[in-house]
Tab-separated table of C-alpha atoms in Angstrom:
chain	number	residue	atom	x	y	z
Y	151	UNK	CA	10.130	29.162	7.695
Y	152	UNK	CA	13.136	27.116	6.715
Y	153	UNK	CA	15.195	24.804	8.929
Y	154	UNK	CA	18.894	24.292	8.356
Y	155	UNK	CA	20.412	20.845	8.174
Y	156	UNK	CA	23.964	20.857	9.460
Y	157	UNK	CA	26.321	17.895	9.237
Y	158	UNK	CA	29.404	18.181	11.441
Y	159	UNK	CA	31.867	15.451	10.539
Y	160	UNK	CA	35.194	15.544	12.386
Y	161	UNK	CA	38.224	13.284	12.373
Y	162	UNK	CA	37.567	11.822	15.798
Y	163	UNK	CA	33.822	11.265	15.574
Y	164	UNK	CA	30.796	11.598	13.373
Y	165	UNK	CA	28.116	13.967	14.654
Y	166	UNK	CA	25.011	14.447	12.570
Y	167	UNK	CA	22.492	17.167	13.373
Y	168	UNK	CA	19.391	17.687	11.298
Y	169	UNK	CA	15.656	18.161	11.763
Y	170	UNK	CA	12.645	16.142	10.796
Y	171	UNK	CA	10.298	13.209	11.273
Y	172	UNK	CA	11.479	10.076	13.122
Y	173	UNK	CA	11.280	6.507	12.001
Y	174	UNK	CA	13.135	3.399	13.053
Y	175	UNK	CA	15.657	1.609	10.850
Y	176	UNK	CA	17.406	-1.699	11.461
Y	177	UNK	CA	21.140	-1.414	10.898
Y	178	UNK	CA	24.118	-3.651	10.187
Y	179	UNK	CA	25.321	-3.297	13.759
Y	180	UNK	CA	22.046	-4.724	14.992
Y	181	UNK	CA	20.933	-1.495	16.642
Y	182	UNK	CA	17.841	0.543	15.882
Y	183	UNK	CA	18.453	4.033	14.656
Y	184	UNK	CA	16.237	7.020	14.002
Y	185	UNK	CA	15.337	7.970	10.478
Y	186	UNK	CA	14.917	11.680	9.916
Y	187	UNK	CA	13.236	12.036	6.574
Y	188	UNK	CA	11.768	15.518	6.660
Y	189	UNK	CA	14.904	17.599	6.903
Y	190	UNK	CA	14.729	21.003	5.294
Y	191	UNK	CA	17.377	22.922	3.388
Y	192	UNK	CA	17.447	26.699	3.236
Y	193	UNK	CA	16.485	28.291	-0.046
Y	194	UNK	CA	14.338	27.548	-3.038
Y	195	UNK	CA	16.307	26.366	-6.030
Y	196	UNK	CA	15.313	28.186	-9.194
Y	197	UNK	CA	17.101	25.919	-11.643
Y	198	UNK	CA	15.997	22.721	-13.277
Y	199	UNK	CA	19.152	20.872	-12.173
Y	200	UNK	CA	18.655	19.389	-8.692
Y	201	UNK	CA	21.049	20.667	-6.046
Y	202	UNK	CA	22.725	18.359	-3.558
Y	203	UNK	CA	23.671	20.141	-0.354
Y	204	UNK	CA	26.068	17.533	0.990
Y	205	UNK	CA	27.541	14.402	-0.651
Y	206	UNK	CA	26.538	14.270	-4.307
Y	207	UNK	CA	25.835	10.545	-4.151
Y	208	UNK	CA	26.295	7.527	-1.924
Y	209	UNK	CA	29.675	6.682	-3.426
Y	210	UNK	CA	31.214	9.908	-2.111
Y	211	UNK	CA	30.664	8.728	1.469
Y	212	UNK	CA	33.257	5.981	0.957
Y	213	UNK	CA	36.085	8.474	1.494
Y	214	UNK	CA	34.569	9.831	4.711
Y	215	UNK	CA	36.936	8.993	7.576
Y	216	UNK	CA	34.123	8.075	9.969
Y	217	UNK	CA	32.532	5.776	7.412
Y	218	UNK	CA	35.924	4.152	6.815
Y	219	UNK	CA	36.323	3.476	10.542
Y	220	UNK	CA	32.838	2.007	10.674
Y	221	UNK	CA	33.654	-0.233	7.704
Y	222	UNK	CA	36.855	-1.445	9.345
Y	223	UNK	CA	34.839	-2.175	12.490
Y	224	UNK	CA	32.444	-4.380	10.516
Y	225	UNK	CA	35.289	-6.196	8.764
Y	226	UNK	CA	36.978	-6.928	12.098
Y	227	UNK	CA	33.663	-8.269	13.395
Y	228	UNK	CA	33.303	-10.466	10.284
Y	229	UNK	CA	36.797	-11.937	10.749
Y	230	UNK	CA	36.145	-12.475	14.455
Y	231	UNK	CA	32.910	-14.342	13.641
Y	232	UNK	CA	34.861	-16.637	11.325
Y	233	UNK	CA	37.324	-17.466	14.100
Y	234	UNK	CA	34.569	-18.142	16.639
Y	235	UNK	CA	32.660	-20.431	14.268
Y	236	UNK	CA	35.724	-22.681	14.002
Y	237	UNK	CA	35.490	-23.582	17.692
Y	238	UNK	CA	34.019	-27.013	18.403
Y	239	UNK	CA	32.666	-26.151	21.857
Y	240	UNK	CA	29.986	-23.779	20.523
Y	241	UNK	CA	26.403	-24.698	21.379
Y	242	UNK	CA	23.931	-25.139	18.526
Y	243	UNK	CA	21.995	-21.995	19.472
Y	244	UNK	CA	25.157	-19.857	19.652
Y	245	UNK	CA	26.356	-21.243	16.342
Y	246	UNK	CA	23.046	-20.275	14.693
Y	247	UNK	CA	23.276	-16.730	16.041
Y	248	UNK	CA	26.863	-16.285	14.852
Y	249	UNK	CA	26.129	-17.850	11.451
Y	250	UNK	CA	23.156	-15.560	10.929
Y	251	UNK	CA	25.236	-12.511	11.761
Y	252	UNK	CA	28.036	-13.681	9.455
Y	253	UNK	CA	25.507	-14.085	6.641
Y	254	UNK	CA	24.307	-10.512	7.204
Y	255	UNK	CA	27.860	-9.184	6.863
Y	256	UNK	CA	28.843	-11.428	3.925
Y	257	UNK	CA	27.739	-9.012	1.118
Y	258	UNK	CA	29.748	-6.190	2.721
Y	259	UNK	CA	32.784	-8.443	3.156
Y	260	UNK	CA	32.711	-9.605	-0.481
Y	261	UNK	CA	32.457	-6.036	-1.782
Y	262	UNK	CA	35.226	-4.913	0.566
Y	263	UNK	CA	37.524	-7.655	-0.783
Y	264	UNK	CA	36.650	-6.663	-4.362
Y	265	UNK	CA	37.588	-3.051	-3.635
Y	266	UNK	CA	40.878	-4.122	-2.061
Y	267	UNK	CA	41.719	-6.320	-5.064
Y	268	UNK	CA	40.899	-3.498	-7.474
Y	269	UNK	CA	43.200	-1.185	-5.510
Y	270	UNK	CA	46.027	-3.734	-5.813
Y	271	UNK	CA	45.438	-4.034	-9.563
Y	272	UNK	CA	45.451	-0.265	-9.890
Y	273	UNK	CA	48.702	0.017	-7.947
Y	274	UNK	CA	50.325	-2.635	-10.118
Y	275	UNK	CA	49.274	-0.950	-13.374
Y	276	UNK	CA	50.413	2.448	-12.104
Y	277	UNK	CA	53.809	0.999	-11.151
Y	278	UNK	CA	54.209	-0.545	-14.624
Y	279	UNK	CA	53.182	2.708	-16.241
Y	280	UNK	CA	55.826	4.668	-14.313
Y	281	UNK	CA	58.522	2.149	-15.244
Y	282	UNK	CA	57.603	2.255	-18.926
Y	283	UNK	CA	59.940	5.040	-20.052
Y	284	UNK	CA	61.140	3.668	-23.371
Y	285	UNK	CA	60.955	5.620	-26.605
Y	286	UNK	CA	60.366	2.673	-28.931
Y	287	UNK	CA	57.036	2.197	-30.660
Y	288	UNK	CA	56.479	-1.018	-28.695
Y	289	UNK	CA	56.982	0.876	-25.407
Y	290	UNK	CA	54.560	3.631	-26.460
Y	291	UNK	CA	51.922	1.070	-27.440
Y	292	UNK	CA	52.368	-0.760	-24.145
Y	293	UNK	CA	52.072	2.513	-22.220
Y	294	UNK	CA	48.841	3.366	-24.050
Y	295	UNK	CA	47.389	-0.036	-23.169
Y	296	UNK	CA	48.346	0.476	-19.526
Y	297	UNK	CA	46.635	3.883	-19.469
Y	298	UNK	CA	43.459	2.360	-20.878
Y	299	UNK	CA	43.558	-0.417	-18.304
Y	300	UNK	CA	44.169	2.108	-15.532
Y	301	UNK	CA	41.077	4.055	-16.620
Y	302	UNK	CA	38.955	0.878	-16.637
Y	303	UNK	CA	40.114	-0.027	-13.127
Y	304	UNK	CA	39.341	3.503	-11.909
Y	305	UNK	CA	35.780	3.259	-13.236
Y	306	UNK	CA	35.419	-0.181	-11.683
Y	307	UNK	CA	36.611	1.199	-8.338
Y	308	UNK	CA	34.030	3.982	-8.402
Y	309	UNK	CA	31.268	1.459	-9.057
Y	310	UNK	CA	32.480	-0.956	-6.369
Y	311	UNK	CA	32.793	1.783	-3.771
Y	312	UNK	CA	29.255	2.970	-4.423
Y	313	UNK	CA	27.955	-0.599	-4.149
Y	314	UNK	CA	29.893	-1.022	-0.909
Y	315	UNK	CA	28.382	2.105	0.620
Y	316	UNK	CA	24.911	0.972	-0.481
Y	317	UNK	CA	25.514	-2.319	1.323
Y	318	UNK	CA	26.264	-0.336	4.507
Y	319	UNK	CA	22.972	1.588	4.379
Y	320	UNK	CA	20.577	0.431	7.125
Y	321	UNK	CA	17.588	-1.476	5.809
Y	322	UNK	CA	14.045	-0.527	6.711
Y	323	UNK	CA	12.160	-3.789	7.451
Y	324	UNK	CA	8.922	-2.167	6.292
Y	325	UNK	CA	10.195	-1.349	2.777
Y	326	UNK	CA	8.431	-4.303	1.044
Y	327	UNK	CA	5.089	-3.416	2.682
Y	328	UNK	CA	1.925	-2.255	0.987
Y	329	UNK	CA	0.539	1.044	2.232
Y	330	UNK	CA	-2.582	2.895	3.220
Y	331	UNK	CA	-2.534	6.331	1.567
Y	332	UNK	CA	-4.595	9.173	3.009
Y	333	UNK	CA	-4.907	12.750	1.799
Y	334	UNK	CA	-6.467	15.453	3.958
Y	335	UNK	CA	-7.305	19.000	2.944
Y	336	UNK	CA	-5.697	21.794	4.958
Y	337	UNK	CA	-7.729	24.244	7.001
Y	338	UNK	CA	-7.095	27.792	5.832
Y	339	UNK	CA	-9.188	30.811	4.909
Y	340	UNK	CA	-8.849	29.734	1.274
Y	341	UNK	CA	-10.359	26.339	1.909
Y	342	UNK	CA	-11.445	25.771	-1.684
Y	343	UNK	CA	-7.848	25.993	-2.996
Y	344	UNK	CA	-6.776	23.395	-0.414
Y	345	UNK	CA	-9.605	21.063	-1.400
Y	346	UNK	CA	-8.876	21.363	-5.119
Y	347	UNK	CA	-5.175	20.738	-4.483
Y	348	UNK	CA	-6.010	17.706	-2.341
Y	349	UNK	CA	-7.937	16.176	-5.245
Y	350	UNK	CA	-5.041	16.839	-7.627
Y	351	UNK	CA	-2.594	15.226	-5.213
Y	352	UNK	CA	-4.784	12.155	-4.827
Y	353	UNK	CA	-5.036	11.875	-8.610
Y	354	UNK	CA	-1.242	12.271	-8.845
Y	355	UNK	CA	-0.600	9.305	-6.552
Y	356	UNK	CA	-3.178	7.257	-8.424
Y	357	UNK	CA	-1.303	8.076	-11.621
Y	358	UNK	CA	1.993	7.126	-9.985
Y	359	UNK	CA	0.526	3.785	-8.907
Y	360	UNK	CA	-0.433	3.144	-12.525
Y	361	UNK	CA	3.064	4.203	-13.649
Y	362	UNK	CA	4.604	1.642	-11.242
Y	363	UNK	CA	2.051	-1.072	-12.109
Y	364	UNK	CA	0.690	-1.093	-8.555
Y	365	UNK	CA	-2.904	-1.823	-7.546
Y	366	UNK	CA	-4.855	1.198	-6.287
Y	367	UNK	CA	-7.984	0.310	-4.279
Y	368	UNK	CA	-10.214	3.187	-3.176
Y	369	UNK	CA	-11.356	3.048	0.465
Y	370	UNK	CA	-12.888	6.436	1.181
Y	371	UNK	CA	-13.617	9.543	-0.873
Y	372	UNK	CA	-15.298	12.644	0.594
Y	373	UNK	CA	-16.059	15.288	-2.015
Y	374	UNK	CA	-15.975	19.039	-1.425
Y	375	UNK	CA	-17.485	21.961	-3.298
Y	376	UNK	CA	-16.081	23.205	-6.602
Y	377	UNK	CA	-14.691	19.789	-7.518
Y	378	UNK	CA	-12.409	19.543	-4.510
Y	379	UNK	CA	-11.780	16.864	-1.929
Y	380	UNK	CA	-11.945	16.930	1.881
Y	381	UNK	CA	-10.448	13.507	2.532
Y	382	UNK	CA	-9.667	10.328	0.625
Y	383	UNK	CA	-7.978	7.028	1.385
Y	384	UNK	CA	-6.715	4.190	-0.790
Y	385	UNK	CA	-4.794	0.958	-0.366
Y	386	UNK	CA	-1.803	0.622	-2.701
Y	387	UNK	CA	-0.296	-2.820	-3.193
Y	388	UNK	CA	2.714	-3.840	-5.238
Y	389	UNK	CA	6.476	-4.272	-5.119
Y	390	UNK	CA	8.251	-2.134	-2.488
Y	391	UNK	CA	5.422	0.388	-2.318
Y	392	UNK	CA	6.376	1.682	1.117
Y	393	UNK	CA	10.030	2.095	0.127
Y	394	UNK	CA	9.080	4.486	-2.671
Y	395	UNK	CA	6.314	6.444	-0.918
Y	396	UNK	CA	7.403	6.541	2.736
Y	397	UNK	CA	9.001	9.976	2.323
Y	398	UNK	CA	5.867	11.460	0.740
Y	399	UNK	CA	4.121	11.744	4.109
Y	400	UNK	CA	3.888	15.311	5.419
Y	401	UNK	CA	2.492	18.721	4.589
Y	402	UNK	CA	2.490	19.806	0.934
Y	403	UNK	CA	2.048	23.488	0.099
Y	404	UNK	CA	0.480	24.978	-3.021
Y	405	UNK	CA	0.818	28.507	-4.416
Y	406	UNK	CA	-1.487	29.416	-7.292
Y	407	UNK	CA	-4.262	31.622	-8.601
Y	408	UNK	CA	-7.418	29.514	-8.058
Y	409	UNK	CA	-9.269	28.557	-11.213
Y	410	UNK	CA	-12.661	27.961	-9.559
Y	411	UNK	CA	-14.387	28.734	-6.261
Y	412	UNK	CA	-14.723	31.871	-4.183
Y	413	UNK	CA	-10.972	32.499	-4.093
Y	414	UNK	CA	-10.802	32.645	-7.907
Y	415	UNK	CA	-12.686	35.953	-7.944
Y	416	UNK	CA	-9.746	37.776	-6.370
Y	417	UNK	CA	-7.317	36.777	-9.150
Y	418	UNK	CA	-4.306	36.788	-6.881
Y	419	UNK	CA	-1.914	34.101	-5.707
Y	420	UNK	CA	-3.248	32.092	-2.776
Y	421	UNK	CA	-1.344	29.702	-0.530
Y	422	UNK	CA	-2.859	26.506	0.794
Y	423	UNK	CA	-1.790	23.173	2.237
Y	424	UNK	CA	-2.806	19.540	2.349
Y	425	UNK	CA	-1.438	16.560	4.235
Y	426	UNK	CA	-0.319	13.183	2.912
Y	427	UNK	CA	-0.345	10.241	5.344
Y	428	UNK	CA	1.507	7.023	4.484
Y	429	UNK	CA	0.765	4.027	6.727
Y	430	UNK	CA	2.665	0.767	6.098
Y	431	UNK	CA	0.696	-2.478	5.967
Y	432	UNK	CA	3.234	-5.275	6.411
Y	433	UNK	CA	2.269	-8.832	5.524
Y	434	UNK	CA	2.515	-9.841	9.184
Y	435	UNK	CA	0.931	-7.081	11.259
Y	436	UNK	CA	0.769	-8.303	14.864
Y	437	UNK	CA	-1.985	-6.064	16.245
Y	438	UNK	CA	-4.445	-7.602	18.689
Y	439	UNK	CA	-7.819	-5.854	18.806
Y	440	UNK	CA	-10.355	-6.825	21.473
Y	441	UNK	CA	-13.907	-6.548	20.161
Y	442	UNK	CA	-15.093	-5.072	23.452
Y	443	UNK	CA	-12.752	-2.113	22.840
Y	444	UNK	CA	-14.563	-1.183	19.624
Y	445	UNK	CA	-17.584	0.991	18.971
Y	446	UNK	CA	-19.086	0.372	15.536
Y	447	UNK	CA	-21.453	2.957	14.066
Y	448	UNK	CA	-23.392	2.736	10.817
Y	449	UNK	CA	-24.750	5.691	8.883
Y	450	UNK	CA	-25.855	6.720	5.427
Y	451	UNK	CA	-23.128	7.411	2.926
Y	452	UNK	CA	-22.445	10.974	1.840
Y	453	UNK	CA	-21.849	12.212	-1.683
Y	454	UNK	CA	-22.241	10.526	-5.039
Y	455	UNK	CA	-22.332	6.793	-5.355
Y	456	UNK	CA	-25.709	5.616	-6.510
Y	457	UNK	CA	-29.147	5.439	-4.940
Y	458	UNK	CA	-28.520	2.324	-2.847
Y	459	UNK	CA	-25.384	3.832	-1.351
Y	460	UNK	CA	-27.160	6.947	-0.181
Y	461	UNK	CA	-30.442	5.439	1.033
Y	462	UNK	CA	-29.136	2.623	3.265
Y	463	UNK	CA	-26.956	2.614	6.361
Y	464	UNK	CA	-24.045	1.018	4.509
Y	465	UNK	CA	-21.272	3.318	5.746
Y	466	UNK	CA	-19.292	2.084	8.764
Y	467	UNK	CA	-17.288	3.966	11.363
Y	468	UNK	CA	-15.172	2.040	13.904
Y	469	UNK	CA	-13.741	3.724	17.003
Y	470	UNK	CA	-11.005	2.083	19.114
Y	471	UNK	CA	-12.109	3.270	22.565
Y	472	UNK	CA	-8.772	2.936	24.456
Y	473	UNK	CA	-6.887	5.121	21.956
Y	474	UNK	CA	-9.652	7.104	20.266
Y	475	UNK	CA	-8.335	6.087	16.829
Y	476	UNK	CA	-11.099	6.057	14.217
Y	477	UNK	CA	-11.516	4.450	10.807
Y	478	UNK	CA	-14.454	4.615	8.421
Y	479	UNK	CA	-15.469	3.361	4.992
Y	480	UNK	CA	-18.443	4.120	2.756
Y	481	UNK	CA	-17.269	3.023	-0.664
Y	482	UNK	CA	-19.488	0.008	-1.331
Y	483	UNK	CA	-23.170	-0.825	-0.930
Y	484	UNK	CA	-22.308	-3.709	1.358
Y	485	UNK	CA	-22.076	-2.873	5.036
Y	486	UNK	CA	-20.016	-6.033	5.639
Y	487	UNK	CA	-17.443	-5.073	2.998
Y	488	UNK	CA	-17.212	-1.548	4.387
Y	489	UNK	CA	-16.757	-2.947	7.906
Y	490	UNK	CA	-13.953	-5.256	6.730
Y	491	UNK	CA	-12.185	-2.371	4.978
Y	492	UNK	CA	-12.577	-0.073	7.988
Y	493	UNK	CA	-11.050	-2.776	10.216
Y	494	UNK	CA	-8.010	-3.002	7.924
Y	495	UNK	CA	-7.587	0.773	8.106
Y	496	UNK	CA	-7.956	0.741	11.901
Y	497	UNK	CA	-5.415	-2.055	12.215
Y	498	UNK	CA	-2.901	-0.079	10.103
Y	499	UNK	CA	-3.376	3.062	12.201
Y	500	UNK	CA	-2.965	1.154	15.454
Y	501	UNK	CA	0.181	-0.486	14.069
Y	502	UNK	CA	1.628	2.907	13.151
Y	503	UNK	CA	0.784	4.205	16.625
Y	504	UNK	CA	2.624	1.243	18.199
Y	505	UNK	CA	5.711	1.924	16.062
Y	506	UNK	CA	5.688	5.573	17.113
Y	507	UNK	CA	5.591	4.739	20.823
Y	508	UNK	CA	8.417	2.199	20.529
Y	509	UNK	CA	10.536	4.692	18.597
Y	510	UNK	CA	10.009	7.408	21.214
Y	511	UNK	CA	11.071	5.066	24.016
Y	512	UNK	CA	14.254	3.948	22.247
Y	513	UNK	CA	15.264	7.492	21.324
Y	514	UNK	CA	14.610	9.088	24.719
Y	515	UNK	CA	18.279	8.911	25.797
Y	516	UNK	CA	19.539	9.977	22.361
Y	517	UNK	CA	17.397	13.130	22.398
Y	518	UNK	CA	19.221	14.251	25.531
Y	519	UNK	CA	22.517	14.113	23.618
Y	520	UNK	CA	21.593	15.740	20.305
Y	521	UNK	CA	18.591	17.860	21.294
Y	522	UNK	CA	14.987	17.884	20.144
Y	523	UNK	CA	13.922	18.211	16.533
Y	524	UNK	CA	10.916	20.261	15.517
Y	525	UNK	CA	8.800	18.991	12.649
Y	526	UNK	CA	9.008	20.807	9.361
Y	527	UNK	CA	5.903	22.777	8.434
Y	528	UNK	CA	6.017	21.514	4.860
Y	529	UNK	CA	8.127	19.160	2.858
Y	530	UNK	CA	7.365	20.403	-0.648
Y	531	UNK	CA	5.980	23.462	-2.457
Y	532	UNK	CA	4.002	23.374	-5.713
Y	533	UNK	CA	4.197	26.845	-7.262
Y	534	UNK	CA	1.820	26.852	-10.222
Y	535	UNK	CA	2.464	30.518	-11.024
Y	536	UNK	CA	6.186	29.850	-11.520
Y	537	UNK	CA	5.662	26.336	-12.943
Y	538	UNK	CA	7.947	24.861	-10.287
Y	539	UNK	CA	7.986	22.065	-7.702
Y	540	UNK	CA	10.575	22.294	-4.922
Y	541	UNK	CA	11.349	19.682	-2.279
Y	542	UNK	CA	12.641	21.509	0.787
Y	543	UNK	CA	14.460	18.510	2.266
Y	544	UNK	CA	16.970	18.197	-0.574
Y	545	UNK	CA	16.610	21.393	-2.605
Y	546	UNK	CA	15.520	19.335	-5.632
Y	547	UNK	CA	13.561	21.495	-8.095
Y	548	UNK	CA	11.771	20.524	-11.288
Y	549	UNK	CA	9.735	22.414	-13.872
Y	550	UNK	CA	6.617	21.558	-15.906
Y	551	UNK	CA	4.283	21.185	-12.956
Y	552	UNK	CA	1.432	19.789	-15.060
Y	553	UNK	CA	3.611	16.911	-16.194
Y	554	UNK	CA	4.754	16.371	-12.605
Y	555	UNK	CA	1.157	16.152	-11.355
Y	556	UNK	CA	0.473	13.288	-13.771
Y	557	UNK	CA	2.492	11.088	-11.437
Y	558	UNK	CA	4.924	9.675	-13.982
Y	559	UNK	CA	8.676	9.833	-14.490
Y	560	UNK	CA	9.037	13.380	-13.120
Y	561	UNK	CA	7.630	12.309	-9.741
Y	562	UNK	CA	9.756	9.147	-9.830
Y	563	UNK	CA	12.925	11.236	-10.277
Y	564	UNK	CA	12.109	13.409	-7.272
Y	565	UNK	CA	11.217	10.405	-5.105
Y	566	UNK	CA	14.517	8.714	-6.053
Y	567	UNK	CA	16.489	11.832	-5.132
Y	568	UNK	CA	14.804	12.137	-1.732
Y	569	UNK	CA	15.300	8.407	-1.092
Y	570	UNK	CA	19.036	8.614	-1.868
Y	571	UNK	CA	19.451	11.530	0.511
Y	572	UNK	CA	17.478	9.666	3.169
Y	573	UNK	CA	19.781	6.665	2.791
Y	574	UNK	CA	22.838	8.893	3.205
Y	575	UNK	CA	21.383	10.330	6.388
Y	576	UNK	CA	20.534	6.860	7.676
Y	577	UNK	CA	24.108	5.684	7.104
Y	578	UNK	CA	25.609	8.742	8.813
Y	579	UNK	CA	23.213	8.206	11.691
Y	580	UNK	CA	24.256	4.556	11.964
Y	581	UNK	CA	27.951	5.516	11.947
Y	582	UNK	CA	27.262	7.847	14.845
Y	583	UNK	CA	25.129	5.347	16.771
Y	584	UNK	CA	27.725	2.587	16.391
Y	585	UNK	CA	29.930	4.502	18.842
Y	586	UNK	CA	27.291	5.472	21.376
Y	587	UNK	CA	26.858	2.199	23.359
Y	588	UNK	CA	30.487	2.326	24.500
Y	589	UNK	CA	29.982	5.843	25.799
Y	590	UNK	CA	26.446	5.488	27.155
Y	591	UNK	CA	26.510	1.959	28.474
Y	592	UNK	CA	23.579	0.822	26.385
Y	593	UNK	CA	25.210	-2.184	24.755
Y	594	UNK	CA	23.131	-4.626	26.750
Y	595	UNK	CA	19.926	-2.896	25.727
Y	596	UNK	CA	20.829	-3.093	22.037
Y	597	UNK	CA	21.786	-6.763	22.263
Y	598	UNK	CA	18.465	-7.568	23.931
Y	599	UNK	CA	16.425	-6.029	21.116
């Protein structure tokens, strides 16, 4: 089943309608806006060249009329802040608030001025070029120099406009965070193909962590039959880990002829799924956990790991009684180390649960205006028989699936494409939300956040 993403951009307003998973983004206007990452595009692309179903890149959004109005709105706010800061009667607290906001808008203002100056230079060169109508060799040489300069200014304008649009993209405050990665095998009649695929996916992300020079610390690993994997968890730490992997969360589908297990005897293409869970672990995670709300169980570890691991009650399971959220760890021989790791996992899951509840509350009124959004059944398909990986949110398709599963440059290219599309959607969403408070009377609520 495919879901259509439809962008309706009109001259008077900017309405964006698409389907997917919600997440909160902080925007230049100070509001919080929903992030819909798991949007799905109709059709499976059969070519190696990735297809872009709306704007080809961020720079193209500069010419969008709604984006231009939003930009002018920010520039007027920046100029107004400058006028207010010149007043002597401002209190120290008000001055700090206005100065902080002016600092936030400064990069956009500088890029906007650079674009305006480049446009003036381009207009001047074009005017000189039109007035250069002589037939002498000196006139021809001068005209050629003007054409070269005009081309350089045009290229500079393209670059500046793309940088300007990037500066408008809402920033996710969780982008610098480390993450907790979990992979879970799907439950289908062909369970062995799901378990084998889950192991391959976990290995792929471990390879990607190595490719990015990130640290990959194993937390939990539950083996299945025929070399598969029921569930595994790892903590990945490094530079902007969450920014790169936040869009990997969701259901991944595999289509292949199984190589081992009961399903391999049929020698036909089977379809299976597995789920990737990405939980951010920010440096400052304000989650209070009362010890009386916890139930801590110890048990013997399962699977391989050495005699001491399997003969002592070193594994730890922690249950948060008010929410029912559970975390467990059995990776080391030390019960204390496993308990500490399980607590970190529990804290991350509780933090994610808190973010989800806050997001639902803030978006309750918005859902009434744009309708509900059903979650996509899968975000990506790995077709081993056709040697193809297709991301259904953007239509991006790549070949050489074995190379892709190594977690190197091929995966990086797909992640970058999905991230760019997500940033476009976030900007369009912010442009739309910047007009809503005036119509819905929610300005006070946004200012209080």
